[in-house]
Short mmCIF file of C-alpha atoms in Angstrom, two decimals:
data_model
loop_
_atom_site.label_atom_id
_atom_site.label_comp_id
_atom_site.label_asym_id
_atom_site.label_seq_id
_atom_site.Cartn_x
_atom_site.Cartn_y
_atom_site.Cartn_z
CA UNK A 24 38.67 109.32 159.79
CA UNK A 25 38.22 107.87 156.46
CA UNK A 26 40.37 107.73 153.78
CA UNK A 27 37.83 106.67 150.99
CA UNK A 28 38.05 110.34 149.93
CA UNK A 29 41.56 111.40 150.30
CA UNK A 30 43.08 112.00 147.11
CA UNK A 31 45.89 109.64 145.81
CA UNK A 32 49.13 111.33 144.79
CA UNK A 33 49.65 110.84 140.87
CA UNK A 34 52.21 108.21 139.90
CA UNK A 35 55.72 109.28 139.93
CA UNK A 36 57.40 109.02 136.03
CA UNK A 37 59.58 105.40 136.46
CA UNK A 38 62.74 106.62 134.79
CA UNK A 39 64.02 103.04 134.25
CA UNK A 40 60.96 101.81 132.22
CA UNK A 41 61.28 104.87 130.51
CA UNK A 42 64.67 104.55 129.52
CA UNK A 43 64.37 100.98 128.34
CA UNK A 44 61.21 101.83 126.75
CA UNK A 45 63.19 104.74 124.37
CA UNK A 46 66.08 102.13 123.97
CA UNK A 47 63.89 99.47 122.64
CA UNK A 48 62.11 102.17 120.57
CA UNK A 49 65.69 102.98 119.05
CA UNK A 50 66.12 99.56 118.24
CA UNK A 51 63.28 99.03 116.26
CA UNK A 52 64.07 102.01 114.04
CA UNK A 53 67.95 100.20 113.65
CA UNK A 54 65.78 97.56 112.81
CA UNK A 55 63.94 99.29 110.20
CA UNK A 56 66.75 101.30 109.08
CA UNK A 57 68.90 97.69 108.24
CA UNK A 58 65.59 96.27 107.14
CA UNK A 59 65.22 99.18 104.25
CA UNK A 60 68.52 98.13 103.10
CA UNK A 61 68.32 94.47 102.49
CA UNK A 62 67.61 94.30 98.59
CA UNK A 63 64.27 92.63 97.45
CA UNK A 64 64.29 90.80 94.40
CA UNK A 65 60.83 91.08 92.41
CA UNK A 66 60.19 87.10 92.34
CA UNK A 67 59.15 87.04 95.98
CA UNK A 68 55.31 86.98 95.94
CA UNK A 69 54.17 87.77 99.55
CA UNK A 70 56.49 87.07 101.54
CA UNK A 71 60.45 88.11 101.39
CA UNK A 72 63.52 88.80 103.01
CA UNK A 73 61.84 91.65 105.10
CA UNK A 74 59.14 90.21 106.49
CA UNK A 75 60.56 89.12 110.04
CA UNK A 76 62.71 91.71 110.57
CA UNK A 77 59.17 94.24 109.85
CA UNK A 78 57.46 91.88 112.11
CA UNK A 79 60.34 92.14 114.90
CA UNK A 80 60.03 95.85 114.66
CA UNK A 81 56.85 96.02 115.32
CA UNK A 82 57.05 93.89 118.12
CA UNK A 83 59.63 96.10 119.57
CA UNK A 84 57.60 99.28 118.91
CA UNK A 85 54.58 97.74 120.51
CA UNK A 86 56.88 96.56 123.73
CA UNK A 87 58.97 99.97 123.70
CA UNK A 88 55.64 102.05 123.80
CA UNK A 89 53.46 99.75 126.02
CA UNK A 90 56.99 100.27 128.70
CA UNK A 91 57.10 104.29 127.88
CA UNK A 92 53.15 104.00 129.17
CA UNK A 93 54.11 102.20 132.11
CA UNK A 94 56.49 104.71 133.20
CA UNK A 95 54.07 107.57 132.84
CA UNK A 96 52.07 105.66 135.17
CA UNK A 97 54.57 104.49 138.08
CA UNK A 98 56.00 101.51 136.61
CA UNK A 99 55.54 98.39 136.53
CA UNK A 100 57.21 97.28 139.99
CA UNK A 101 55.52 97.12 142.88
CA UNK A 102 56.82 99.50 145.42
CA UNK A 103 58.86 96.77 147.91
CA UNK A 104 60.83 95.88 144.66
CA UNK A 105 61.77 99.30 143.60
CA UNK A 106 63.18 99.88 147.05
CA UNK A 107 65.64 96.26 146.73
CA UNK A 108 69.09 97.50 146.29
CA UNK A 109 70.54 96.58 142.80
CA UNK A 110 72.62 93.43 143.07
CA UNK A 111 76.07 95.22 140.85
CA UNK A 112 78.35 92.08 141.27
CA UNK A 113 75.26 89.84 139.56
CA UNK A 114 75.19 92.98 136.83
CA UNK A 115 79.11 92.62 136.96
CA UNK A 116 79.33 89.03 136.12
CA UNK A 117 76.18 88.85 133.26
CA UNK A 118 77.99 92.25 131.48
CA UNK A 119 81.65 90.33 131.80
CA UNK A 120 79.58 87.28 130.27
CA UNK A 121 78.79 89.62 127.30
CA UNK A 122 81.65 91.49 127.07
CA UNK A 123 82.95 88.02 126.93
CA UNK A 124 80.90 86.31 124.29
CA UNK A 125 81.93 89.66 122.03
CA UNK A 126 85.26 89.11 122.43
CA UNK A 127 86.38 85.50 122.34
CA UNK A 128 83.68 84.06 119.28
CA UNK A 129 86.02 85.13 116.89
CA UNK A 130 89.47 83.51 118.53
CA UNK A 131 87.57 80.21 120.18
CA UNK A 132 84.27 80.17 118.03
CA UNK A 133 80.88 79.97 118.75
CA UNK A 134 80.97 77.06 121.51
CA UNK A 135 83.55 78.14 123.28
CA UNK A 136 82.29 82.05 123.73
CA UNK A 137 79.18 81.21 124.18
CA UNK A 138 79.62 78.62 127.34
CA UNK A 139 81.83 80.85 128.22
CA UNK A 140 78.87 83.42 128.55
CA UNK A 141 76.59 81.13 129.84
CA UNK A 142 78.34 79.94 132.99
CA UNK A 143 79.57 83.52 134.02
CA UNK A 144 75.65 85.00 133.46
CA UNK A 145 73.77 81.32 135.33
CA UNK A 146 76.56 82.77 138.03
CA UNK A 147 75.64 86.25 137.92
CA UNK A 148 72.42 85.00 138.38
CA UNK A 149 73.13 82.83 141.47
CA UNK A 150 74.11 79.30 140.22
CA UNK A 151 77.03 77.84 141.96
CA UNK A 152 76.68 74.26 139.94
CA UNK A 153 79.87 75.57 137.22
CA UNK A 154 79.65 72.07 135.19
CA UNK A 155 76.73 71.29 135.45
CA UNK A 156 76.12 75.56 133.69
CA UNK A 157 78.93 74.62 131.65
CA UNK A 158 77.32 70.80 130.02
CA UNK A 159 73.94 72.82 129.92
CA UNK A 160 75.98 75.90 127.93
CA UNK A 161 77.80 73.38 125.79
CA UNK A 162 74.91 71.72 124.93
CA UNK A 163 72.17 74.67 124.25
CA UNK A 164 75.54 76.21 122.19
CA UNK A 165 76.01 73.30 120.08
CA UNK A 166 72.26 72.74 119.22
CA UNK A 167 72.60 76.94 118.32
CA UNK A 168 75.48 76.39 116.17
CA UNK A 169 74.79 73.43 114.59
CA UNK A 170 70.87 74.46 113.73
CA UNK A 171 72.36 77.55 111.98
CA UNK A 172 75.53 76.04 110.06
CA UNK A 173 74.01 72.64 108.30
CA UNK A 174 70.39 73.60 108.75
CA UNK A 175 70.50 77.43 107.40
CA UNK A 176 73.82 76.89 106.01
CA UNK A 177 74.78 80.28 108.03
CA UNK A 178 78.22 80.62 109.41
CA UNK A 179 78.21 81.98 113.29
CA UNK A 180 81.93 81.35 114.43
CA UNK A 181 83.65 78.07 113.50
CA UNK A 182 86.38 77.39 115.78
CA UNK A 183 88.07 74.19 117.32
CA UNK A 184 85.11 72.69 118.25
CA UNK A 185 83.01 73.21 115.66
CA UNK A 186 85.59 71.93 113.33
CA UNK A 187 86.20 68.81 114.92
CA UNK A 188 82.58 67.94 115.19
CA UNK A 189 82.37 68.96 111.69
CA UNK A 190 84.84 66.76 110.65
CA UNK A 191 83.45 63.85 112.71
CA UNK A 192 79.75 64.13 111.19
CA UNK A 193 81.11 64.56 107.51
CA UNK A 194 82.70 61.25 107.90
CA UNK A 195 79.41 59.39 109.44
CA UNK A 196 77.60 61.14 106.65
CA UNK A 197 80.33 59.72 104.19
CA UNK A 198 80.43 56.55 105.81
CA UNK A 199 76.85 56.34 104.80
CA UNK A 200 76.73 57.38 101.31
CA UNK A 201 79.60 55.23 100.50
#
């Protein structure tokens, strides 16, 4: 017998890419929706306050429609991956690292939540190497923190840390100037 001519059956609908695909499609109209709200002065030429966050929503309505495809089609999985149990402890530690960062920025700062975050999701993801996660954390968190407060001059959680380091690099700075 051949099967040349059997008929395939028609991809099932992949409810996960479809879900994430109408998530990511409701973020990019939050986007849009915040975006229509920032003000725009009328001395910006070309380019404004709105141009990124029109160009990130358009990225996410590209992604969130090109996933909503995929799941009209079968997915994007191949068929031994859909059938590999989810891993929920993994899931449990990366949402704890979340839930986490959310709720400790504001008590510890920036640095603090966020290698907090980054050690619980490198061991939701299957490191066991805790300082090495936490240096790497520490490190990535402080470049983060320190690229948006004296580079943008944007404030993203100042606590201990940030303070102290603060402190240390106003007096090297002050050292020089004087």
């Amino acid at each position: 017998m051949s099967t040349i001519n059997q008929p395939t059956a028609p991809p099932r609908l992949a409810v996960p890419e479809l879900l994430v695909g109408i998530g990511l499609l409701a973020c990019a109209g939050a986007v849009a929706w915040q975006t229509l709200a920032i003000p725009v002065s009328p001395l910006y030429s070309k380019v404004g306050p709105t141009v990124f966050p029109y160009l990130t929503m358009v990225g996410l309505v590209v992604l969130s429609l090109l996933l909503i495809l995929a799941a009209f089609r079968g997915g994007w999985q191949p068929e031994e991956e859909k059938e590999t149990p989810t891993d929920w402890k993994a899931m449990g530690f990366v949402v704890i690292g979340l839930v986490a960062n959310l709720l400790l920025i504001r008590p510890l700062g920036f640095t603090a939540a966020s290698v907090i975050m980054f050690v619980l999701v490198c061991y939701g993801f299957g490191s066991r190497h805790t300082l090495r996660d936490a240096l790497t954390g520490l490190v990535l968190a402080l470049a983060a923190y320190f690229g948006f407060a004296r580079a943008l001059g944007v404030n993203i959680g100042a606590g201990f840390i940030e303070s102290q380091l603060n402190t240390v690099i106003d007096a090297i700075i002050g050292g020089f100037g004087a």
